[in-house]
Tab-separated table of N, CA and C in Angstrom:
chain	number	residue	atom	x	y	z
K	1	UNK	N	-14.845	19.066	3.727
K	1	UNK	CA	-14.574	17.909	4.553
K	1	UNK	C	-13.112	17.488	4.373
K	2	UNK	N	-12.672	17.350	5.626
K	2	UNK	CA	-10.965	16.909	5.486
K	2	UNK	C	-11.065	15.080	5.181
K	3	UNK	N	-10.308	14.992	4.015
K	3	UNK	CA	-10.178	13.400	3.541
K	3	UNK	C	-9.790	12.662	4.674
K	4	UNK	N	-10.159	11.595	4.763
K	4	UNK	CA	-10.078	10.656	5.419
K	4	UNK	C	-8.316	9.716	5.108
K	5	UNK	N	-7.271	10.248	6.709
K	5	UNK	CA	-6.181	9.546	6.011
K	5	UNK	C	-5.751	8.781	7.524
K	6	UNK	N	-4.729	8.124	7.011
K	6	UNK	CA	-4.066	6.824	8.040
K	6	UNK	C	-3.288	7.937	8.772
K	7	UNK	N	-2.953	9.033	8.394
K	7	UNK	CA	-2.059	9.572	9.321
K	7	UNK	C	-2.564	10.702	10.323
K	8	UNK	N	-4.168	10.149	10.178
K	8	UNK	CA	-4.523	10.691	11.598
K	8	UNK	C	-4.872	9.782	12.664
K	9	UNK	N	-4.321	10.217	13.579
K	9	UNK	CA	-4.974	9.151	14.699
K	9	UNK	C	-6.371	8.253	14.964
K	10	UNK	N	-7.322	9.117	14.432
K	10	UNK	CA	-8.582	8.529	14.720
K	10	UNK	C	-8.966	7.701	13.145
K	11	UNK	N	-7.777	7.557	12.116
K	11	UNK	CA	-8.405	7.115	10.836
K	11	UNK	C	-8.833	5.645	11.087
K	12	UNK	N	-7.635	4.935	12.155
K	12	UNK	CA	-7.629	3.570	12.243
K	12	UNK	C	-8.775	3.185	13.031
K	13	UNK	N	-9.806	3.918	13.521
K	13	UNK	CA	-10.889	3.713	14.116
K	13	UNK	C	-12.555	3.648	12.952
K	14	UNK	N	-12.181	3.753	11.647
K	14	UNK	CA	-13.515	3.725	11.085
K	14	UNK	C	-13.240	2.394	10.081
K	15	UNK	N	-14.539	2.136	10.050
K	15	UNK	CA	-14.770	0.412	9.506
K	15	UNK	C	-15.378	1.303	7.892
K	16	UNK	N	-15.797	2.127	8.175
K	16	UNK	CA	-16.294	2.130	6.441
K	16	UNK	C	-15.989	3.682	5.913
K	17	UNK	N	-14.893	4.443	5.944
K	17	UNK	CA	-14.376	5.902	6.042
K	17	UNK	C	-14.629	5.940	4.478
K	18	UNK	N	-14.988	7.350	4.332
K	18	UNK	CA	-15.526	8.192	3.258
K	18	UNK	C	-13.969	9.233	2.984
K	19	UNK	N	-13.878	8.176	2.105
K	19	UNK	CA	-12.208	8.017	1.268
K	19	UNK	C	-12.349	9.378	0.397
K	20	UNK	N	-11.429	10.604	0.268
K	20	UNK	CA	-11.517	11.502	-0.992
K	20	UNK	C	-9.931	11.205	-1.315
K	21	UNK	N	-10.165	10.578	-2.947
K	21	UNK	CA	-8.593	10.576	-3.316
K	21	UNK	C	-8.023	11.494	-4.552
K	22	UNK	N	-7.366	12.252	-4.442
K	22	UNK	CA	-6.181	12.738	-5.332
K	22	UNK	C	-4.930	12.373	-5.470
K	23	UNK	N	-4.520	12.685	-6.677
K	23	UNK	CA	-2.855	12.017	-6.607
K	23	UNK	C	-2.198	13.126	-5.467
K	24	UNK	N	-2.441	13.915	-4.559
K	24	UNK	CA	-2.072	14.615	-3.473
K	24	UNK	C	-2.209	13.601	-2.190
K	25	UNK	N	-3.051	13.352	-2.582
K	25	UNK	CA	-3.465	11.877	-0.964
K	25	UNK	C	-2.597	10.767	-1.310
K	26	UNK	N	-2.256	10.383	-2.683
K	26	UNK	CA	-1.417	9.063	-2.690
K	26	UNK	C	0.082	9.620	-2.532
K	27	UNK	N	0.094	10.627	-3.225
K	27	UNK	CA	1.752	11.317	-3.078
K	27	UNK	C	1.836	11.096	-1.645
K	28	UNK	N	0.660	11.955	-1.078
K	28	UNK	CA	1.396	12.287	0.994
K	28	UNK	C	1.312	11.130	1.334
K	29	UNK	N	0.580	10.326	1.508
K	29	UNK	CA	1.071	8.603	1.848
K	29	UNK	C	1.750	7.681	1.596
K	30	UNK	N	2.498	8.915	0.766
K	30	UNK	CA	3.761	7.676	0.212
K	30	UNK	C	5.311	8.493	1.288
K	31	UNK	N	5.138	8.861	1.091
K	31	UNK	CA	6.018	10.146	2.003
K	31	UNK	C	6.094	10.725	3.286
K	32	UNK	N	6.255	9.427	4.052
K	32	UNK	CA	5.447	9.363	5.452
K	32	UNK	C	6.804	9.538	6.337
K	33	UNK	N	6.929	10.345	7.554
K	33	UNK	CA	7.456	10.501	8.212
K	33	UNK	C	7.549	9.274	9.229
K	34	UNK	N	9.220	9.422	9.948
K	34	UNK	CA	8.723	8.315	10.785
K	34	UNK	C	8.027	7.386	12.132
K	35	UNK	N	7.577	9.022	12.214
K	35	UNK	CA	6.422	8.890	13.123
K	35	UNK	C	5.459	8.018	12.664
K	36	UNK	N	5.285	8.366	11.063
K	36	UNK	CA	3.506	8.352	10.485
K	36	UNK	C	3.999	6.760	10.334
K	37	UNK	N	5.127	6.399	9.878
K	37	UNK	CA	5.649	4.898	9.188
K	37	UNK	C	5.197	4.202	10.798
K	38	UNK	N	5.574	4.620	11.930
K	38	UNK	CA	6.023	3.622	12.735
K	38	UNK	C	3.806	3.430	12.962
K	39	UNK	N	2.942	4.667	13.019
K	39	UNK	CA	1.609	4.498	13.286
K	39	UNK	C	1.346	3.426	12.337
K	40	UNK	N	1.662	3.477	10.840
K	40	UNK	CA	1.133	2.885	10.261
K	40	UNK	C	1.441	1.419	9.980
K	41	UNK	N	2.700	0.696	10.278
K	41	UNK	CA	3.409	-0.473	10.292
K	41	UNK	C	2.534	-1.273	11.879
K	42	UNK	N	2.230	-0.210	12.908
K	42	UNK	CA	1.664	-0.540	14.408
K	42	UNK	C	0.340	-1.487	13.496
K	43	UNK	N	-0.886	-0.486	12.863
K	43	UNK	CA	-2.044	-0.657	12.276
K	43	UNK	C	-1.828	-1.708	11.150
K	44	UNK	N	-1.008	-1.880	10.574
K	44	UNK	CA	-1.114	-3.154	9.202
K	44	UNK	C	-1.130	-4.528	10.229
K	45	UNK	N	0.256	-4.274	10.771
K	45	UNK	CA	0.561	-5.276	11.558
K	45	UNK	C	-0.707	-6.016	12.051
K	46	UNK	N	-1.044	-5.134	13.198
K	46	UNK	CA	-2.661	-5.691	13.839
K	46	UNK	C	-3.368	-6.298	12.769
K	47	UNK	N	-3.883	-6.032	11.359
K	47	UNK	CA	-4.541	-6.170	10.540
K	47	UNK	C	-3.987	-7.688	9.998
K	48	UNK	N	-2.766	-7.374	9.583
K	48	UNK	CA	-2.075	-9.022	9.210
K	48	UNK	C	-2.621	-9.922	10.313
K	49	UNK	N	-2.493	-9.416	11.071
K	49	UNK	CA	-2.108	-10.654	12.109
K	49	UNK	C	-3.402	-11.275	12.247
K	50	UNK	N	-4.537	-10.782	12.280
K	50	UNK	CA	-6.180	-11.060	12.466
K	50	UNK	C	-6.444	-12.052	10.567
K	51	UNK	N	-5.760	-11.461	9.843
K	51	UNK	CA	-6.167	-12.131	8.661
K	51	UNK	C	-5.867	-13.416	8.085
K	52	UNK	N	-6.590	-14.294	7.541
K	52	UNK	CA	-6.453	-15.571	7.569
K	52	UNK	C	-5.203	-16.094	6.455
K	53	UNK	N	-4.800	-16.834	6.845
K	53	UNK	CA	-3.343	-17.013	5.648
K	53	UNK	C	-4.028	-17.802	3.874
K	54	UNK	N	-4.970	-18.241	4.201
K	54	UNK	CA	-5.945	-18.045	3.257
K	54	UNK	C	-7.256	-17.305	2.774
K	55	UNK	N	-6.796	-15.979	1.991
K	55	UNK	CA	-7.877	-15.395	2.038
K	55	UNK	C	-8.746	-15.759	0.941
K	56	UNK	N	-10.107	-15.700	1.131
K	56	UNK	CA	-10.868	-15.475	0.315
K	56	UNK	C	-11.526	-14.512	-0.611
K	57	UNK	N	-12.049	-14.489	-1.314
K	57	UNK	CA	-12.110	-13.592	-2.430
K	57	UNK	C	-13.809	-14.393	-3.431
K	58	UNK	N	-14.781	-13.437	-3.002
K	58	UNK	CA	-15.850	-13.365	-3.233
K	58	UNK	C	-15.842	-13.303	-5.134
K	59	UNK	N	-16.760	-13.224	-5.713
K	59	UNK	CA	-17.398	-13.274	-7.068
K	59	UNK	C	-17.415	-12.000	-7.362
K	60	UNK	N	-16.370	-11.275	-6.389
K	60	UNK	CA	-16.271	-9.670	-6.825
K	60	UNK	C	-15.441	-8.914	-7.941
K	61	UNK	N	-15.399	-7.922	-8.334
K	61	UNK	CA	-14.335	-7.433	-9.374
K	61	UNK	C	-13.124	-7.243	-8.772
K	62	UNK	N	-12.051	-8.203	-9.275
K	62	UNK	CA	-11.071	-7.930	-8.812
K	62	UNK	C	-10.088	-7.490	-9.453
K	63	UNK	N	-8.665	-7.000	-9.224
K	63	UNK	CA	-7.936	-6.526	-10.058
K	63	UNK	C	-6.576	-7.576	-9.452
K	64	UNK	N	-5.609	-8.029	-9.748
K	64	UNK	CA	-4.616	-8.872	-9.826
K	64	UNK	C	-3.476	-8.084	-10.370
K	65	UNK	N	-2.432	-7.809	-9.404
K	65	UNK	CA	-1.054	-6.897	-9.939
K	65	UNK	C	-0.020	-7.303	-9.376
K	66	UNK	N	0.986	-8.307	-10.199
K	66	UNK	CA	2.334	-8.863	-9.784
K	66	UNK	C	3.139	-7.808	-9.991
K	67	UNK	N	4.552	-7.517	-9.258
K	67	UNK	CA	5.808	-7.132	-8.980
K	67	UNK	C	6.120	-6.020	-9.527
K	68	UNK	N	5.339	-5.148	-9.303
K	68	UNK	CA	5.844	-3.282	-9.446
K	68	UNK	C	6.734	-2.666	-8.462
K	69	UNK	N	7.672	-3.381	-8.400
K	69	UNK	CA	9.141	-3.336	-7.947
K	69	UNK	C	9.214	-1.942	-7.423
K	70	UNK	N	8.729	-1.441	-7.200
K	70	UNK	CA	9.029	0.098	-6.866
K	70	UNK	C	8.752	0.898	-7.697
K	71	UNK	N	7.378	0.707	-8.888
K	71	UNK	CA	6.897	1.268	-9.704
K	71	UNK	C	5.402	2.404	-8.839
K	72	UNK	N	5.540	3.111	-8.559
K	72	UNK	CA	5.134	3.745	-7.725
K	72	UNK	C	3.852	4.329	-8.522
K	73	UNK	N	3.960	4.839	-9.711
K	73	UNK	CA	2.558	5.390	-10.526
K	73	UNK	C	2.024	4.106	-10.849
K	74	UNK	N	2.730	3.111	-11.210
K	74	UNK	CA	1.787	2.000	-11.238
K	74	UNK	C	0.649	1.280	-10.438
K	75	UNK	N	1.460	1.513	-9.155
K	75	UNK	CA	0.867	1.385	-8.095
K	75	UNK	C	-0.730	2.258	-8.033
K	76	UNK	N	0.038	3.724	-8.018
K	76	UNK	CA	-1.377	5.079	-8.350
K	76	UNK	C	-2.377	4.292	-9.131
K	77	UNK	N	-1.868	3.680	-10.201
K	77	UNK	CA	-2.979	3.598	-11.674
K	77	UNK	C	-3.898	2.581	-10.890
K	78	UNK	N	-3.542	1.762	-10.592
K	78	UNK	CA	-4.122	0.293	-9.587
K	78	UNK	C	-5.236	0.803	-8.997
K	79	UNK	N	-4.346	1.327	-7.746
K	79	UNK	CA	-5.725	2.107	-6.520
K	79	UNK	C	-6.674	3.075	-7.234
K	80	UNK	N	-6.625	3.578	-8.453
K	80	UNK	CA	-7.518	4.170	-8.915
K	80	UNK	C	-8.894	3.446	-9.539
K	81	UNK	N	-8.107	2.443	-9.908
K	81	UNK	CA	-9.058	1.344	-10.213
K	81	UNK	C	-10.205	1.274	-8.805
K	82	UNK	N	-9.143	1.121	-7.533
K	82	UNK	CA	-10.060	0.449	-6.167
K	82	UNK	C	-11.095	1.376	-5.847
K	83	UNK	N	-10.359	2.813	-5.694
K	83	UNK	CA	-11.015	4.294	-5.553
K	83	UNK	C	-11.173	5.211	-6.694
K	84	UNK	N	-11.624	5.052	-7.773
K	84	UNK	CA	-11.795	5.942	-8.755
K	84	UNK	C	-12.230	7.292	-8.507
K	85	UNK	N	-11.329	8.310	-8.488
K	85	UNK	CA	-11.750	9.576	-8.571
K	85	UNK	C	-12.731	10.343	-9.144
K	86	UNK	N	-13.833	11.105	-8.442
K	86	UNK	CA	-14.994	11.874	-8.664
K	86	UNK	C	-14.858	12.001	-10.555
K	87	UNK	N	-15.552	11.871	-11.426
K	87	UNK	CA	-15.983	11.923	-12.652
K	87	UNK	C	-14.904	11.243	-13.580
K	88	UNK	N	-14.189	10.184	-13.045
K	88	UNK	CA	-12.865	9.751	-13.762
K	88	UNK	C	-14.193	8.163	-13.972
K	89	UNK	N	-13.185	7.822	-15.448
K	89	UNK	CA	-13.327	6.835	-16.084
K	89	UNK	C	-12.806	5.663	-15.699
K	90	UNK	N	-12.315	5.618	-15.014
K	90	UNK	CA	-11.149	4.193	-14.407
K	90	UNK	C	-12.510	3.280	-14.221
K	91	UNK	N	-11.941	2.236	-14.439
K	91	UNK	CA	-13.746	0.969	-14.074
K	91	UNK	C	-13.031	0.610	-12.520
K	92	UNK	N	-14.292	0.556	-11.607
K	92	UNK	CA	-13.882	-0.120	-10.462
K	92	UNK	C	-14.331	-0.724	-10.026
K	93	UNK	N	-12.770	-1.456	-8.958
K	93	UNK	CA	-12.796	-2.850	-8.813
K	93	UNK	C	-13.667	-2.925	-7.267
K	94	UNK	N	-14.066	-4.075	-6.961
K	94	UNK	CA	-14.289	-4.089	-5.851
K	94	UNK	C	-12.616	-4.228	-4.711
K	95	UNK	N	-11.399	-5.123	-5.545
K	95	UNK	CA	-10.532	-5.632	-4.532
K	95	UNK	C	-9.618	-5.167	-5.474
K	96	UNK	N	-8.237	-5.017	-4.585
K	96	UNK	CA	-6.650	-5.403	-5.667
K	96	UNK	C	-6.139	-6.371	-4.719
K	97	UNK	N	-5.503	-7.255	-5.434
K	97	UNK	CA	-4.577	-8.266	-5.090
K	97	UNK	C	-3.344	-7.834	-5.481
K	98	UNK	N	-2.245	-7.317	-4.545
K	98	UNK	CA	-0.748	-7.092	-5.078
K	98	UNK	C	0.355	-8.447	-5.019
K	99	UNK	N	0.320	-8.961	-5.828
K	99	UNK	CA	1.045	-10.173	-5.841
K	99	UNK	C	2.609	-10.262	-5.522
K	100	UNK	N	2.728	-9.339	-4.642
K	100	UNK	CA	4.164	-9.390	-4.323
K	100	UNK	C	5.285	-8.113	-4.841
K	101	UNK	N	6.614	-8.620	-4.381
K	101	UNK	CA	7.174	-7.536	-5.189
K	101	UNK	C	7.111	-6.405	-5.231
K	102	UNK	N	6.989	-5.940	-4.371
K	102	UNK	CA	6.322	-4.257	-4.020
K	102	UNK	C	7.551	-3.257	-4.126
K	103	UNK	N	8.844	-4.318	-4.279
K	103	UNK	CA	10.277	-3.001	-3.967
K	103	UNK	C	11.186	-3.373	-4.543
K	104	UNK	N	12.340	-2.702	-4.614
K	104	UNK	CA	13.190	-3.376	-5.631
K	104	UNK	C	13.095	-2.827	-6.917
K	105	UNK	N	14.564	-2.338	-7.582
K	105	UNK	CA	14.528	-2.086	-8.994
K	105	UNK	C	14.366	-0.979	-9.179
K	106	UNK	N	12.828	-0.375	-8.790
K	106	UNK	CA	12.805	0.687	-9.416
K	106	UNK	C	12.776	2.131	-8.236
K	107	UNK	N	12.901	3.652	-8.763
K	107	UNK	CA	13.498	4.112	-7.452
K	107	UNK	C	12.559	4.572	-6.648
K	108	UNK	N	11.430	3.940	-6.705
K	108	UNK	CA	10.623	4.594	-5.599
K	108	UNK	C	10.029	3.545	-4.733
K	109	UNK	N	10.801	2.509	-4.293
K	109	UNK	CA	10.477	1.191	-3.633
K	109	UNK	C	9.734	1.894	-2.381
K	110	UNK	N	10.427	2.544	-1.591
K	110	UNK	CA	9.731	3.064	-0.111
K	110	UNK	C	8.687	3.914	-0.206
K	111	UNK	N	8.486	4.801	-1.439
K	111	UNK	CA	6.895	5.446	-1.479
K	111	UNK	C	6.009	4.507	-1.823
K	112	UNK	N	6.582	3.574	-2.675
K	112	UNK	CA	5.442	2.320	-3.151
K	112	UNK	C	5.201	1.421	-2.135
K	113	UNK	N	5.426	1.208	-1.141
K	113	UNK	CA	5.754	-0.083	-0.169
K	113	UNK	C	4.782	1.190	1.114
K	114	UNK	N	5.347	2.282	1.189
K	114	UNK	CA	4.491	3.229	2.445
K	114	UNK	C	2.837	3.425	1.557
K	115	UNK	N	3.156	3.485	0.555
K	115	UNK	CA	1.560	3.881	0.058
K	115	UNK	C	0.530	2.315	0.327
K	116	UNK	N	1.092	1.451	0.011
K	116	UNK	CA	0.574	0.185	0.128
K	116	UNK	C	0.557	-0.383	1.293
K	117	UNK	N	0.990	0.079	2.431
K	117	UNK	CA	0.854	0.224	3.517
K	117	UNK	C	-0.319	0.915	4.124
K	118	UNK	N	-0.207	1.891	3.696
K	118	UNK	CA	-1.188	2.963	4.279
K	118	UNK	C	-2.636	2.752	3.533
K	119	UNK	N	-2.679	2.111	2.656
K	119	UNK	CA	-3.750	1.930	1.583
K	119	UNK	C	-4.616	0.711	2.445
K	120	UNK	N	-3.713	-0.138	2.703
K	120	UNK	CA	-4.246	-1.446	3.127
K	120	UNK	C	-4.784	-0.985	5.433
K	121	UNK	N	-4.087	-0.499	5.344
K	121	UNK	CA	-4.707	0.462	6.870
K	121	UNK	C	-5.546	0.933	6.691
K	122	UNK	N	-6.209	1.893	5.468
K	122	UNK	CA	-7.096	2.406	5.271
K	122	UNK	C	-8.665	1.903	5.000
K	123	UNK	N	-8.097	0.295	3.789
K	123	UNK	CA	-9.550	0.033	3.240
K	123	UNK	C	-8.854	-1.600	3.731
K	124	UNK	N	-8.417	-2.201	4.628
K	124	UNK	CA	-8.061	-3.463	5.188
K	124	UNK	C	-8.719	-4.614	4.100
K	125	UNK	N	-10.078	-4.438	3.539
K	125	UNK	CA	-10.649	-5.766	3.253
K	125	UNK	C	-11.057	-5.577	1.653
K	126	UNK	N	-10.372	-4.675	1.428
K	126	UNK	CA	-10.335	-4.097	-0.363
K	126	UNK	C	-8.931	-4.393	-0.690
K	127	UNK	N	-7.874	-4.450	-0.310
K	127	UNK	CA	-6.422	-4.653	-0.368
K	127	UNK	C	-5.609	-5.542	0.094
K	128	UNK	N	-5.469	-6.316	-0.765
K	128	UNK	CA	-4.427	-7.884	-0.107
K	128	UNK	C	-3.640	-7.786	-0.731
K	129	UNK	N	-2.329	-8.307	-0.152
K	129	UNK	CA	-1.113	-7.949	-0.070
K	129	UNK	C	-0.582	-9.510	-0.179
K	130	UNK	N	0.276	-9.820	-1.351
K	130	UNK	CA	0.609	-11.072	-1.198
K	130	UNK	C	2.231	-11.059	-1.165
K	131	UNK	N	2.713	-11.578	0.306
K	131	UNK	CA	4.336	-11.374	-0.107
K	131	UNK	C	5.378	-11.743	-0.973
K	132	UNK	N	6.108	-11.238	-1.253
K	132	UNK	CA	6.668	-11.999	-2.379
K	132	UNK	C	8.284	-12.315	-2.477
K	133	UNK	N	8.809	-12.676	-2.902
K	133	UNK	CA	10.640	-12.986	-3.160
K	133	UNK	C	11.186	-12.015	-2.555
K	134	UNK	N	10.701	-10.607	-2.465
K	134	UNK	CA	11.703	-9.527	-2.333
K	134	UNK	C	11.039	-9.006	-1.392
K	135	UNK	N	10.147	-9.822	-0.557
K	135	UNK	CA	10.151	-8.864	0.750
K	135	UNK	C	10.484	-9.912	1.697
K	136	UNK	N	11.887	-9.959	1.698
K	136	UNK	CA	12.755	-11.515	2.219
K	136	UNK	C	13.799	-10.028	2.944
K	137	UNK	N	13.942	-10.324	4.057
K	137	UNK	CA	15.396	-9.957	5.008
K	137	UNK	C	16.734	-9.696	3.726
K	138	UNK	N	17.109	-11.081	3.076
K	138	UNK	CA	17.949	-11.273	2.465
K	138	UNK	C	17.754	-10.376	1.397
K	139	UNK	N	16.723	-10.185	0.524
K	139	UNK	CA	16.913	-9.728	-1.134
K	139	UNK	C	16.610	-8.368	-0.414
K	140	UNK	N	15.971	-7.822	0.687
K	140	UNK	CA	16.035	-6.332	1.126
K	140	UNK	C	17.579	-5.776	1.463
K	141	UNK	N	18.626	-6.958	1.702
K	141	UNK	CA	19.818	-6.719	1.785
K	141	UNK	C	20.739	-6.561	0.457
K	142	UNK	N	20.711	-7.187	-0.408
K	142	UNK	CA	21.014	-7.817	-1.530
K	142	UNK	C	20.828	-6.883	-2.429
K	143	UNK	N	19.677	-6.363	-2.565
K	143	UNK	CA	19.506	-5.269	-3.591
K	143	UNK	C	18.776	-3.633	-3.195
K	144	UNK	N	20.244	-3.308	-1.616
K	144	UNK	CA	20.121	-2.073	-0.924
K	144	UNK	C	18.915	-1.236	-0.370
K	145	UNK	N	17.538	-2.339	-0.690
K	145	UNK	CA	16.592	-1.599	0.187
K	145	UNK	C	16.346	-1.373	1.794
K	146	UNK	N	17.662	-2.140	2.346
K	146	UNK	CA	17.923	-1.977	3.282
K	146	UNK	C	18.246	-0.807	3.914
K	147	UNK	N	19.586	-0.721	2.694
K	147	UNK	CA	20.226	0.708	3.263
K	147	UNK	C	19.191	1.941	2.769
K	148	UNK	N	18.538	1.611	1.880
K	148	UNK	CA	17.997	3.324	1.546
K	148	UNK	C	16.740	3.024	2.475
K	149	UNK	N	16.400	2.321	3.066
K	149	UNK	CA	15.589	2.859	4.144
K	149	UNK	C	16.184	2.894	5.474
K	150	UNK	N	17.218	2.437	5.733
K	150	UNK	CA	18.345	2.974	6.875
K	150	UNK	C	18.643	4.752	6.688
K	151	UNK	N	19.090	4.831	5.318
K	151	UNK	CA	19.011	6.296	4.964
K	151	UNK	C	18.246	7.140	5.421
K	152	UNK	N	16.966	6.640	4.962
K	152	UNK	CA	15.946	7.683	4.828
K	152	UNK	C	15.180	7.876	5.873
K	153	UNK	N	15.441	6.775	7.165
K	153	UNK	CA	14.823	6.480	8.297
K	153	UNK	C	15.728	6.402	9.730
K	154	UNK	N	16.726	5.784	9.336
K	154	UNK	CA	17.745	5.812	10.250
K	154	UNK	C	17.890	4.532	11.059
């Protein structure tokens, strides 16, 4: 069975998709062309926009992760928690809460920021996204995540 990913057209059409994850599925979703960036920024978007500026959060297991600046395996370790891989030990959560801070600092801001993108397209109501200081116009200017995604995108 081919895994279930955001960078197929028909992914953004299933409400409850039968997720297979490897660090191969988080690598390629972090590493998104800008075709796949512009599908997947189309799909969050829609998703933000429907979601309430107060979300709620049930009596479920949650996991809580402030400002991994562009800590990109950190990120991995997290979602493993959400999706624990076939016979892996990770305890899992029902939700992650990313408290912001998703870029910046460290050098993999745009695989960490596309994976968390594509993550939250994927499982919409398992993944909240809380914005934070540095996903400001200004500090994306300020501390060149501007330009390296001008770079890398054009």
């Amino acid at each position: 069975m081919k895994p279930f990913s955001v960078l197929s057209p028909m992914a953004a059409h299933s409400d409850s998709p039968s997720i297979i994850f490897s660090s191969d599925f988080y690598h390629r979703h972090a590493r998104l062309s800008a075709e796949e960036l512009d599908r997947v920024l189309q799909k969050v978007s829609e998703i933000l926009e429907k979601e309430p500026k107060l979300v709620p959060i049930d009596r479920s297991r949650v996991m809580f992760l402030g400002d991994t600046h562009g800590n990109f395996e950190m990120t991995i370790h997290a979602l493993k928690h959400l999706f624990p891989p076939k016979g892996s030990s990770h305890t899992n959560f029902d939700k992650v809460v990313f408290l912001g801070d998703f870029i910046d600092r460290g050098d993999y801001s745009i695989e960490n920021i596309n994976l968390l993108m594509s993550m939250k397209a994927i499982a919409p109501d398992r993944l909240i996204l809380i914005r934070g200081n540095h996903e400001t116009r200004e500090t994306n200017i300020r501390f060149d995540f501007y330009e390296k995604v001008i770079r890398r995108y054009g």
